[in-house]
Coordinates of C-alpha atoms in Angstrom, one line a residue:
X1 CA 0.0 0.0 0.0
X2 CA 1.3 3.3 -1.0
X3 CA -1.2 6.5 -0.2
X4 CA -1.9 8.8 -2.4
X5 CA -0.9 11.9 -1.0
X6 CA -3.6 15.3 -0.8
X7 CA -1.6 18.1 0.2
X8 CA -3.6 21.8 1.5
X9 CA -1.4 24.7 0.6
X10 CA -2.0 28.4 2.0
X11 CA -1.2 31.6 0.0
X12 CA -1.1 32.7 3.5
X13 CA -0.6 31.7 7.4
X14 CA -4.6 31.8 8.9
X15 CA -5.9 31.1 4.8
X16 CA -8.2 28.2 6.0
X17 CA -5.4 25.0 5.9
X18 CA -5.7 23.5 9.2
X19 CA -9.9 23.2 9.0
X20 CA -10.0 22.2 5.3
X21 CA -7.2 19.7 5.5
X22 CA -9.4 18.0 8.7
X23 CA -13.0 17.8 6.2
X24 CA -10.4 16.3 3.6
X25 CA -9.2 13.7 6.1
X26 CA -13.3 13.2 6.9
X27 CA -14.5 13.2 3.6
X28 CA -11.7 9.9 2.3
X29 CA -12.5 8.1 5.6
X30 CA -16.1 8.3 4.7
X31 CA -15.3 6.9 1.5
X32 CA -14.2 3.7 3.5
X33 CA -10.1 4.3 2.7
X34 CA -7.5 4.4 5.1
X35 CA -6.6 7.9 6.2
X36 CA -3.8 9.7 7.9
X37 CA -2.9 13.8 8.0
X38 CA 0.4 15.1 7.9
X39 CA 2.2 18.4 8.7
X40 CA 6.2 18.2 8.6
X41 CA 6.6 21.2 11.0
X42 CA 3.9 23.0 13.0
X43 CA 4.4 25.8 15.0
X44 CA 1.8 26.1 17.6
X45 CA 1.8 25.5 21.6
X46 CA -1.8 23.8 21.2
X47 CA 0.1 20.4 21.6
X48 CA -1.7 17.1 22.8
X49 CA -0.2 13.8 24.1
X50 CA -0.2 10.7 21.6
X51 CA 1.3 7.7 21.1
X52 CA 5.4 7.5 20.0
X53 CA 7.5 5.2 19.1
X54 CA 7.8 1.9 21.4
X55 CA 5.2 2.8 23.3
X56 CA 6.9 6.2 25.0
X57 CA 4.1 9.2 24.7
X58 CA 4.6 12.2 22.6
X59 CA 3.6 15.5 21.4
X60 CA 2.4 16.6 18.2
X61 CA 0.0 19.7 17.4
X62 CA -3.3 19.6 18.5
X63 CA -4.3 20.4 14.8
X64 CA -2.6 16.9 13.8
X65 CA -4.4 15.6 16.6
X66 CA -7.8 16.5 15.8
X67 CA -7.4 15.8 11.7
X68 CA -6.5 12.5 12.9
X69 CA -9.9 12.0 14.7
X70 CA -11.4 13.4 11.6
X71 CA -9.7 10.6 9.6
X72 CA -10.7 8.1 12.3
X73 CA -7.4 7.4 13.0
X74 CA -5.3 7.0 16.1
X75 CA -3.2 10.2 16.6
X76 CA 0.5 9.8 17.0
X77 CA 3.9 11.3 16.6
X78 CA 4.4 10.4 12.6
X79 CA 1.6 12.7 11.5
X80 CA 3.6 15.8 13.2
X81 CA 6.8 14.6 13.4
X82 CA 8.4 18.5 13.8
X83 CA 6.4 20.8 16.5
X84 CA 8.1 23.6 17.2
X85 CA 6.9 26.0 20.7
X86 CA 7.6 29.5 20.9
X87 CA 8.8 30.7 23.8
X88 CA 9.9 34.1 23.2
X89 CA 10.0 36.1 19.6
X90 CA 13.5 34.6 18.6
X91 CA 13.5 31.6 20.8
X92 CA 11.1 28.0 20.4
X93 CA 11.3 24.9 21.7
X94 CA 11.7 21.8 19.1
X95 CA 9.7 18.4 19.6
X96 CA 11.0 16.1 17.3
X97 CA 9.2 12.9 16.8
X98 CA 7.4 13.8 20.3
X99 CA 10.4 14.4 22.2
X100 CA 11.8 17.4 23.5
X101 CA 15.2 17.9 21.0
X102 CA 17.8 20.1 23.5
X103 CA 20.6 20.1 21.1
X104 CA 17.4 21.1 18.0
X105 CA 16.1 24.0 20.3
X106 CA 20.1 25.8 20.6
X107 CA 20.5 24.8 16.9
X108 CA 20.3 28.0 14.5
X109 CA 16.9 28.0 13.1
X110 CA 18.4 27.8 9.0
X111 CA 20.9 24.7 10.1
X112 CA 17.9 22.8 11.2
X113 CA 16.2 21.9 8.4
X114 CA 18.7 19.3 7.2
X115 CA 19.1 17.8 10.2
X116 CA 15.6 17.0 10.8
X117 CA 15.0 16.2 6.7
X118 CA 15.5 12.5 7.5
X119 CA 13.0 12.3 10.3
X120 CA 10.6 14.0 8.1
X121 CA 10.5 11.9 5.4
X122 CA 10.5 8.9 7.0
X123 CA 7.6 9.5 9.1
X124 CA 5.6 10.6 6.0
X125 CA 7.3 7.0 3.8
X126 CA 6.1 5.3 6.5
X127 CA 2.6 6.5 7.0
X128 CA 2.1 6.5 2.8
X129 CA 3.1 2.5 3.2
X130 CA 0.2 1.9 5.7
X131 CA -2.8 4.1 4.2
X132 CA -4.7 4.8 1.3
X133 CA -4.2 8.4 1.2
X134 CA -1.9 11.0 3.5
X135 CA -3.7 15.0 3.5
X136 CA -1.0 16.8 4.2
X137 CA -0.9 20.5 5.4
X138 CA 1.3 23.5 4.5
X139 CA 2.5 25.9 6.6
X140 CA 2.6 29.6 6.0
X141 CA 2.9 30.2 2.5
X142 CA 4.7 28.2 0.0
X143 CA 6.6 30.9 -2.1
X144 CA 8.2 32.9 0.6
X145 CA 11.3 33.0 -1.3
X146 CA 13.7 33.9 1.2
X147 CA 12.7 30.5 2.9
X148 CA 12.5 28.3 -0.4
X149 CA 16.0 26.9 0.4
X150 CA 15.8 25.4 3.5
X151 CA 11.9 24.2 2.8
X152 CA 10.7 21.5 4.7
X153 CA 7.1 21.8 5.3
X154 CA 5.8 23.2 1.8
X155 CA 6.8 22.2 -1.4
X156 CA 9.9 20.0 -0.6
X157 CA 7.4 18.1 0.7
X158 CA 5.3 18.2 -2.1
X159 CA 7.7 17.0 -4.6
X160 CA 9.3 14.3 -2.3
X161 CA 5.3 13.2 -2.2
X162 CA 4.2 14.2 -5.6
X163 CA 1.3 15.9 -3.7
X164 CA -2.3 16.6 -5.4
X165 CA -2.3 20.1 -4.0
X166 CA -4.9 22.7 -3.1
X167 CA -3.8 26.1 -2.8
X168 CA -6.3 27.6 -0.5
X169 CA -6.8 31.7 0.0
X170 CA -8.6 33.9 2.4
X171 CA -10.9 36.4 0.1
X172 CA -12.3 38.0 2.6
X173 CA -8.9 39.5 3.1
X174 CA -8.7 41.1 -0.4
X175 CA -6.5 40.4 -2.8
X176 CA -7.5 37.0 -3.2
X177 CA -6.7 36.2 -7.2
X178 CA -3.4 38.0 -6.9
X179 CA -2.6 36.0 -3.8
X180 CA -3.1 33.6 -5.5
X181 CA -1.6 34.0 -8.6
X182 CA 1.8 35.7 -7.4
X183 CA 2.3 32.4 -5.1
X184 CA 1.8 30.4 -8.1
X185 CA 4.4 32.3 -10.1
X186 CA 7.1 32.6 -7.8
X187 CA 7.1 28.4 -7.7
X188 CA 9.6 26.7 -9.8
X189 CA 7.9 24.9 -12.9
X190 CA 7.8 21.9 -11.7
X191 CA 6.2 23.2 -8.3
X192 CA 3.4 24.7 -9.9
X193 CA 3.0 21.2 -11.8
X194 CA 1.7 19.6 -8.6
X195 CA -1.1 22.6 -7.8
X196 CA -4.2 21.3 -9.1
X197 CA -6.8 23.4 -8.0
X198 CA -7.2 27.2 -6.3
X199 CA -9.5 27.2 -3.4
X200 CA -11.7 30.7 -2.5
X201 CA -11.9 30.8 1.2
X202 CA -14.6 32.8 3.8
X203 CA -16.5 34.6 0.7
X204 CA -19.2 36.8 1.1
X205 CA -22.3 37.7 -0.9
X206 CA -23.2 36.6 -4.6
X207 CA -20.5 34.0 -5.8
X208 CA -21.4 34.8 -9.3
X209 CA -19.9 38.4 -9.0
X210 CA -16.5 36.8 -9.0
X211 CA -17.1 36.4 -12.4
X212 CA -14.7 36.6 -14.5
X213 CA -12.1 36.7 -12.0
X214 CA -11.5 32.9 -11.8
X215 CA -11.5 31.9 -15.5
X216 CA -9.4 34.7 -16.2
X217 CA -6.9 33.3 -13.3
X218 CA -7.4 29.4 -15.6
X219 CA -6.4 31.5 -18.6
X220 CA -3.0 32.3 -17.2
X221 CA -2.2 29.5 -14.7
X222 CA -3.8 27.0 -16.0
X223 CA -5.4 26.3 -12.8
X224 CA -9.1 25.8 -12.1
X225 CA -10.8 27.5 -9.3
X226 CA -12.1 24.3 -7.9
X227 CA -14.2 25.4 -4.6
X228 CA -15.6 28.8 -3.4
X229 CA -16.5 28.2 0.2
X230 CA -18.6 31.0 1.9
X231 CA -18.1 32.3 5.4
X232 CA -18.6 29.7 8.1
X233 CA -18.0 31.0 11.7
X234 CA -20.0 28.0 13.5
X235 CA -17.7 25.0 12.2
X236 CA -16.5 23.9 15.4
X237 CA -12.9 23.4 15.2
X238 CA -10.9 25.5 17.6
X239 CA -8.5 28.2 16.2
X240 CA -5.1 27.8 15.5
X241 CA -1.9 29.4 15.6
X242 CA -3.0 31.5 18.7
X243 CA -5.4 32.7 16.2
X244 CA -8.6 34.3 18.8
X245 CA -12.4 34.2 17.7
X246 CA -14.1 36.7 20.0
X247 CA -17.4 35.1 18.5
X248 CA -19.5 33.3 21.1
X249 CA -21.5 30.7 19.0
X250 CA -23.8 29.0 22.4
X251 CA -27.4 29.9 22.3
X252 CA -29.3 32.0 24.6
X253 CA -29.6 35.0 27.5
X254 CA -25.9 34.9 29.4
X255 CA -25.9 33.3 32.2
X256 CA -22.3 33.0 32.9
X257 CA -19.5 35.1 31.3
X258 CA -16.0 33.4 31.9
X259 CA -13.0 35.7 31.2
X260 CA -9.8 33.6 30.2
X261 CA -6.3 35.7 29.8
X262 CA -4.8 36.0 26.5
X263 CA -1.1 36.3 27.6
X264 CA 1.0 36.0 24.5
X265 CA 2.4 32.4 24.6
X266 CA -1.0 31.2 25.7
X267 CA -0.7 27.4 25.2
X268 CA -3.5 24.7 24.6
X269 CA -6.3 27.4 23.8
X270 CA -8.1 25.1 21.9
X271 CA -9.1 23.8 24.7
X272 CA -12.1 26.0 25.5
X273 CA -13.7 25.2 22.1
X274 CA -16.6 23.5 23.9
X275 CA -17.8 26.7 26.0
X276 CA -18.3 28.7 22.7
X277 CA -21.4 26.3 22.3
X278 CA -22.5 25.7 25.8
X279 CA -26.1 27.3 25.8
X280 CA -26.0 30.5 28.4
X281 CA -22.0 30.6 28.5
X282 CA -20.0 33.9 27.2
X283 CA -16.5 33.5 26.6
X284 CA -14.2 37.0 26.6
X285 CA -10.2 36.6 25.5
X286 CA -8.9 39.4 28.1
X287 CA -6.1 41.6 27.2
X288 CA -6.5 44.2 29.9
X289 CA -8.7 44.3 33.2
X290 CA -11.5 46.2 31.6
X291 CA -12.4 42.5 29.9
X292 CA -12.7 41.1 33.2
X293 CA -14.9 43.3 34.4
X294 CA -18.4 41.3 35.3
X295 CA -16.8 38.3 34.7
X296 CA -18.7 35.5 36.9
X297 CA -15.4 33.1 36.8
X298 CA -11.5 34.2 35.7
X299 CA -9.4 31.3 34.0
X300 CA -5.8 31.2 34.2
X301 CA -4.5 28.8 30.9
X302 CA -1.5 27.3 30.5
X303 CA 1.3 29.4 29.2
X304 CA 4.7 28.2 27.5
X305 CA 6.8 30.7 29.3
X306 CA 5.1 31.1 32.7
X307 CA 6.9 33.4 34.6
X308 CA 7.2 36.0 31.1
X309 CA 3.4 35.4 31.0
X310 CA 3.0 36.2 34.7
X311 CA 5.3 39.4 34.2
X312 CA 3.3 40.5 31.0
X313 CA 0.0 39.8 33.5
X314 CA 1.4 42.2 36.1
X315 CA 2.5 44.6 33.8
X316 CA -1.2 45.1 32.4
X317 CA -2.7 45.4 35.8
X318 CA -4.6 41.9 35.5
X319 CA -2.8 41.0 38.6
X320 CA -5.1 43.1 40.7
X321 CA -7.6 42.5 38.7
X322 CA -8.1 38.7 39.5
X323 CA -7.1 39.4 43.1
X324 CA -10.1 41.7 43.6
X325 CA -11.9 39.4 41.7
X326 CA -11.1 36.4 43.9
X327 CA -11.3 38.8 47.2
X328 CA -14.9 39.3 46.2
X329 CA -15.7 35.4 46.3
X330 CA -15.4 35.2 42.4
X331 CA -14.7 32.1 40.6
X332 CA -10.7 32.0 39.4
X333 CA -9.5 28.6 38.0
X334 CA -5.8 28.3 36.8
X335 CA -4.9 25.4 34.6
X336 CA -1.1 24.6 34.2
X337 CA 0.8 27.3 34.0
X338 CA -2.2 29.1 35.2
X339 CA -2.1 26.6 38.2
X340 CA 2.2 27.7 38.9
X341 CA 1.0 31.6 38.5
X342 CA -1.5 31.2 41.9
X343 CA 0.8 30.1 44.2
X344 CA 3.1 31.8 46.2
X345 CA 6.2 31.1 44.1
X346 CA 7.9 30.0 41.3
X347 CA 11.3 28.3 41.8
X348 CA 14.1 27.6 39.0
X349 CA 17.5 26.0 39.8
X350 CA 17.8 24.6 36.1
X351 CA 17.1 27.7 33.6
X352 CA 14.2 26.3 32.8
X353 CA 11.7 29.6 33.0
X354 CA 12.7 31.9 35.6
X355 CA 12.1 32.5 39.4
X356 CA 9.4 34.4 40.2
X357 CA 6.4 35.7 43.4
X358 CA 3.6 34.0 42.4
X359 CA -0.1 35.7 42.5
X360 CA -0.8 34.2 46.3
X361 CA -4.0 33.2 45.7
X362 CA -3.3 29.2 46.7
X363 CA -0.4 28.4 49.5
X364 CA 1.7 26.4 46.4
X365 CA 4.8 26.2 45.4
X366 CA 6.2 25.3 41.8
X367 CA 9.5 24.2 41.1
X368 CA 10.3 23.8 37.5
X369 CA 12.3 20.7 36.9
X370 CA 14.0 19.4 33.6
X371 CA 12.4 16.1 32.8
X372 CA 9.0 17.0 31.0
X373 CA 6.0 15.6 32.5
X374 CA 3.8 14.1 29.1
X375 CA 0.9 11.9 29.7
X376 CA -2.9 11.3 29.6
X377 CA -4.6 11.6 32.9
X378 CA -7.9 10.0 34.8
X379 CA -8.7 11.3 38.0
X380 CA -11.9 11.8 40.0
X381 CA -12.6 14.7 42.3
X382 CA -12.8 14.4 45.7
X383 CA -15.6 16.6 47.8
X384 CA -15.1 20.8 46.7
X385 CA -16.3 23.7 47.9
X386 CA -17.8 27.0 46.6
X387 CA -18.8 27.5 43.0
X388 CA -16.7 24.6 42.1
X389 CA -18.8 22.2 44.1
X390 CA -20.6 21.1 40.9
X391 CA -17.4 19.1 40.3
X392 CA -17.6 16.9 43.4
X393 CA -17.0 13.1 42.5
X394 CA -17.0 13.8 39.4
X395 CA -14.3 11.4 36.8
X396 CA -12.9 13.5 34.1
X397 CA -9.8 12.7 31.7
X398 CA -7.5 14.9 30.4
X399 CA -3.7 15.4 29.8
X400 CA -0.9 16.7 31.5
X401 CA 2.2 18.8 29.7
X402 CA 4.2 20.5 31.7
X403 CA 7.7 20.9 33.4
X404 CA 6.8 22.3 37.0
X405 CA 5.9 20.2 40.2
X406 CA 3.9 21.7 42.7
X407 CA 3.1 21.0 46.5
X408 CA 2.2 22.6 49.8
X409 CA 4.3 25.6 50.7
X410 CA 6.4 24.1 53.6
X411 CA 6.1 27.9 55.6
X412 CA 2.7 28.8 55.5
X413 CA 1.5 25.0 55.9
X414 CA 3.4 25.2 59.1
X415 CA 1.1 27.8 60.1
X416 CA -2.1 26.0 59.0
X417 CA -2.5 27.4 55.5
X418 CA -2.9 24.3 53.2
X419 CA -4.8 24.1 49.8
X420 CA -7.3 21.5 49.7
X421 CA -5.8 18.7 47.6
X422 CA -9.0 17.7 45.5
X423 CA -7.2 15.6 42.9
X424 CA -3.9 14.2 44.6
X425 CA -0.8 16.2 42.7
X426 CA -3.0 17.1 40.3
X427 CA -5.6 20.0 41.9
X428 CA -6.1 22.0 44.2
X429 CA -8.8 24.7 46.5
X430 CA -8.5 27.7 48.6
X431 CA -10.2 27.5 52.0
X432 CA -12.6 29.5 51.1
X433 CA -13.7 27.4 47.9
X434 CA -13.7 30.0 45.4
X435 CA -9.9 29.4 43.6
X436 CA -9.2 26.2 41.7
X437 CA -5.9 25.2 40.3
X438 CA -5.5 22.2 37.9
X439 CA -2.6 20.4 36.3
X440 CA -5.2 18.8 33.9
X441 CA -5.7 20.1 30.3
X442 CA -8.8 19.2 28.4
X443 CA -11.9 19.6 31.3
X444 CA -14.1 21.6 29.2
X445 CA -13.6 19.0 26.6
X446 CA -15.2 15.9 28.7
X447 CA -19.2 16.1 28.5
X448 CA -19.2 14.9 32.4
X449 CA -17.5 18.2 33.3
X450 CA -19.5 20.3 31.0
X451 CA -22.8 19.3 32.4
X452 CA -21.7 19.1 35.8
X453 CA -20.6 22.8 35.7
X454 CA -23.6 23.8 33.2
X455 CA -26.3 20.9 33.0
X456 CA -25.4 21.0 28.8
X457 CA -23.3 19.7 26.1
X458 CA -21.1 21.0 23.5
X459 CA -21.8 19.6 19.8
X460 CA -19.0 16.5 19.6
X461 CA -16.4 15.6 17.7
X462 CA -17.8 13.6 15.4
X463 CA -20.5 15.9 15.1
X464 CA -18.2 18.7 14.0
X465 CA -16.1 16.2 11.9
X466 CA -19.0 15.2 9.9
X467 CA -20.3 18.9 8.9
X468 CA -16.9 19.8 8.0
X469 CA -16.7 17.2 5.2
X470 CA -21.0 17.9 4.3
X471 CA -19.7 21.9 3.7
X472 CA -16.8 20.8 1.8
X473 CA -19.1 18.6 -0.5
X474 CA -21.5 21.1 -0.5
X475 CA -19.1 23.4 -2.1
X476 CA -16.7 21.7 -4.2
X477 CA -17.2 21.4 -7.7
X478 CA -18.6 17.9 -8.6
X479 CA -15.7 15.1 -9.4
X480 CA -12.6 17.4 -7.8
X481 CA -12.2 15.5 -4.6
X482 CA -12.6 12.2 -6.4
X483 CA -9.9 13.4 -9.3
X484 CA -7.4 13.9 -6.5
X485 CA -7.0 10.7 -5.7
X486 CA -7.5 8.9 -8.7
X487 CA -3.9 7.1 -10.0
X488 CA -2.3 9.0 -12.2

């Protein structure tokens, strides 16, 4: 077995790759064939924990992870086999094949690529032997010149493939035919060879008014405009690339407005998908304290550079913000690095993130420790207080990525201030019920902890997986999806 390979290019980062390469993968597997998704090198800290090599546990980008699902496949470390997590503007750390790469993260960012070719390739060889077809996705843009030499995610790809590809552009941007014209003209010849169809992504109004813009773009590329998909807010899929919908999509007077904080290396964000549809729930991305302002609860994500994160959060006076917020007896629930940020501090004897005061809000202690903590997770609650009681007993299933360990602080629990331990190691409350810290990624994403905290449920998986691929039918011209994987 050798897959045919469908390949999503972008004449842009944000163009629409991520969501239309997942209703690809949904749209073979409903065909009955074998399918597995692909993406060389992502760039994201929306990572997820899936199987590796020999059994060890991995990370690859949640994007991977959830185009997996789509291609009812079990995610693992060969469908993202480069994930690179920013840390700073100039500074990422590099997950190859899963695995933290120390010597990959100190390596200059050009010198890389050759280095990790090999790996590459033989993750995609290997997944092409064991399918009937591989959608892979781009990243960025293909023709950024400047990069075209030390390629590994785009077009080298491509040719090492031959990939059927889609080139894919946001219209509601403007621009869209030269976007996608210029990108086909700076490829080499024998590039532009493998791009088989243009995509129009989030259109608005009267398609016919693009007349006669795409068969004028045939007449010079030779390229069909194969799909012109209108504006879809309500799809279902989380953003990516730290990419923020302020759209609430639930149904519905507000009942509950939940405030999370946007610091920039926010990590794991897709994770709060599911509250956009929970009926009577308003999600706000806050920037500065004003957003938090009538917020009934105040979440605390995970962050990839906690104690930067925690400066940035001081610095915009959200600090006092969610300390007047707890003081008045209002929800606050830190998850990961949110978790680290309400203790009282943040230790570092490695170089890992940096020492820091924490926020005080729980009587922890986080000491950041080499060794990376990367696994799935069950636990149950045990009995909680406070607006968090909904939770008591209740089994939930998440994952864990992280490099800090957290316990009692040793001083204050001499003097009788300990944090309720509600999940041993994994969460804990403040006396007074009202703060919640969690190690445990993915709680909005388990239906038992959505209708214990909201008596609802979000739209699933499959759910979302299946409209995905019904638009993209919808929308496609008749015979294009079939074409791409017919043997040449």
């Amino acid at each position: 077995m050798t897959a045919v390979c469908v390949m999503v290019l972008g004449t842009t980062s944000g163009a629409g790759k991520s969501w239309l390469t997942t209703a690809l993968c949904r749209h073979y597997a409903r065909q009955g064939l074998k399918v597995a998704p692909f993406k060389a090198q992502n760039m994201s800290n929306n990572a997820r924990v899936v199987a590796g090599p020999g059994g060890a546990l991995g990370e690859i980008g949640s994007a991977q992870y959830f185009q997996a699902l789509a291609a009812r496949a079990e995610p693992e470390v060969r469908m993202n086999p480069l994930l690179l997590k920013p840390e700073a503007d100039t500074r990422s750390q590099v997950v190859l094949m899963g695995q933290v790469s120390e010597e990959l993260s100190t390596m200059p960012w050009r010198g890389r690529s050759e280095k990790v070719w090999p790996a590459i390739t033989a993750a995609l060889d290997a997944l092409r032997e064991e399918n009937d077809v591989v959608v892979i996705e781009g990243a960025g843009s293909p023709a950024e010149i400047n990069l075209h030499a030390s390629d590994i995610v785009n077009m080298r790809i491509a040719r090492h493939a031959q990939a059927r590809c889609l080139l894919v552009t946001d219209i509601d941007r403007g621009g869209a035919f030269a976007h996608l014209y210029g990108t086909w003209a700076l490829l080499p010849e024998d590039e532009r060879a493998l791009i088989k169809g243009f995509v129009l992504n989030k259109f608005r109004g009267d398609a016919t008014l693009l007349a006669p813009g795409p068969q004028m773009l045939q007449d010079l590329t030779g390229v069909p405009t194969v799909a012109t998909l209108p504006m879809w807010w309500q799809h279902g899929l989380p953003e990516e690339d730290g990419v923020f919908d302020d759209r609430t999509l639930a149904s519905g007077a507000v009942q509950t407005t939940i405030a999370v904080i946007a610091w920039p290396r926010i990590s794991n964000l897709d994770e709060f998908q599911p509250l956009k549809n929970v009926p009577g729930v308003r999600l706000v991305w806050a920037r500065t304290p004003a957003d938090c302002a009538g917020a009934d609860w105040i979440v605390l994500p995970g962050s990839k550079a906690t104690v930067a994160d925690l400066a940035w959060l001081r610095a915009q006076g959200l600090d006092q913000a969610v300390a007047e917020h707890a003081a008045l007896g209002g929800a606050v629930l830190g998850i990961c690095g949110g978790l680290q940020m309400l203790g009282e501090a943040l230790i570092d004897s490695h170089g890992i993130d940096g020492n820091a005061p924490g926020l005080g809000l729980l009587p922890l202690v986080t000491a950041f420790d080499p060794q990376k903590t990367v696994r799935h997770t069950q636990a149950r609650f045990s009995a909680l207080a406070g607006p968090w009681s909904a939770l008591s007993g209740v089994e939930t299933a998440g994952y864990e990525i992280h490099h800090g360990q957290t316990a009692q602080h040793p001083a204050m629990a001499a003097k009788g201030d300990v944090a309720r331990e509600v999940i041993p190691g994994l969460a804990w409350q403040n006396a007074a019920g009202n703060v919640l810290g969690c190690y445990l990624h993915g709680l909005f994403e388990d239906p038992r902890v959505l209708h214990a905290l909201f008596g609802a449920s979000a739209p699933t998986l499959e759910s979302v997986f299946d409209g995905l691929a019904d638009f993209l039918q919808t929308h496609v011209e008749p015979g294009v999806l079939d074409a791409l994987i017919q043997p040449d």
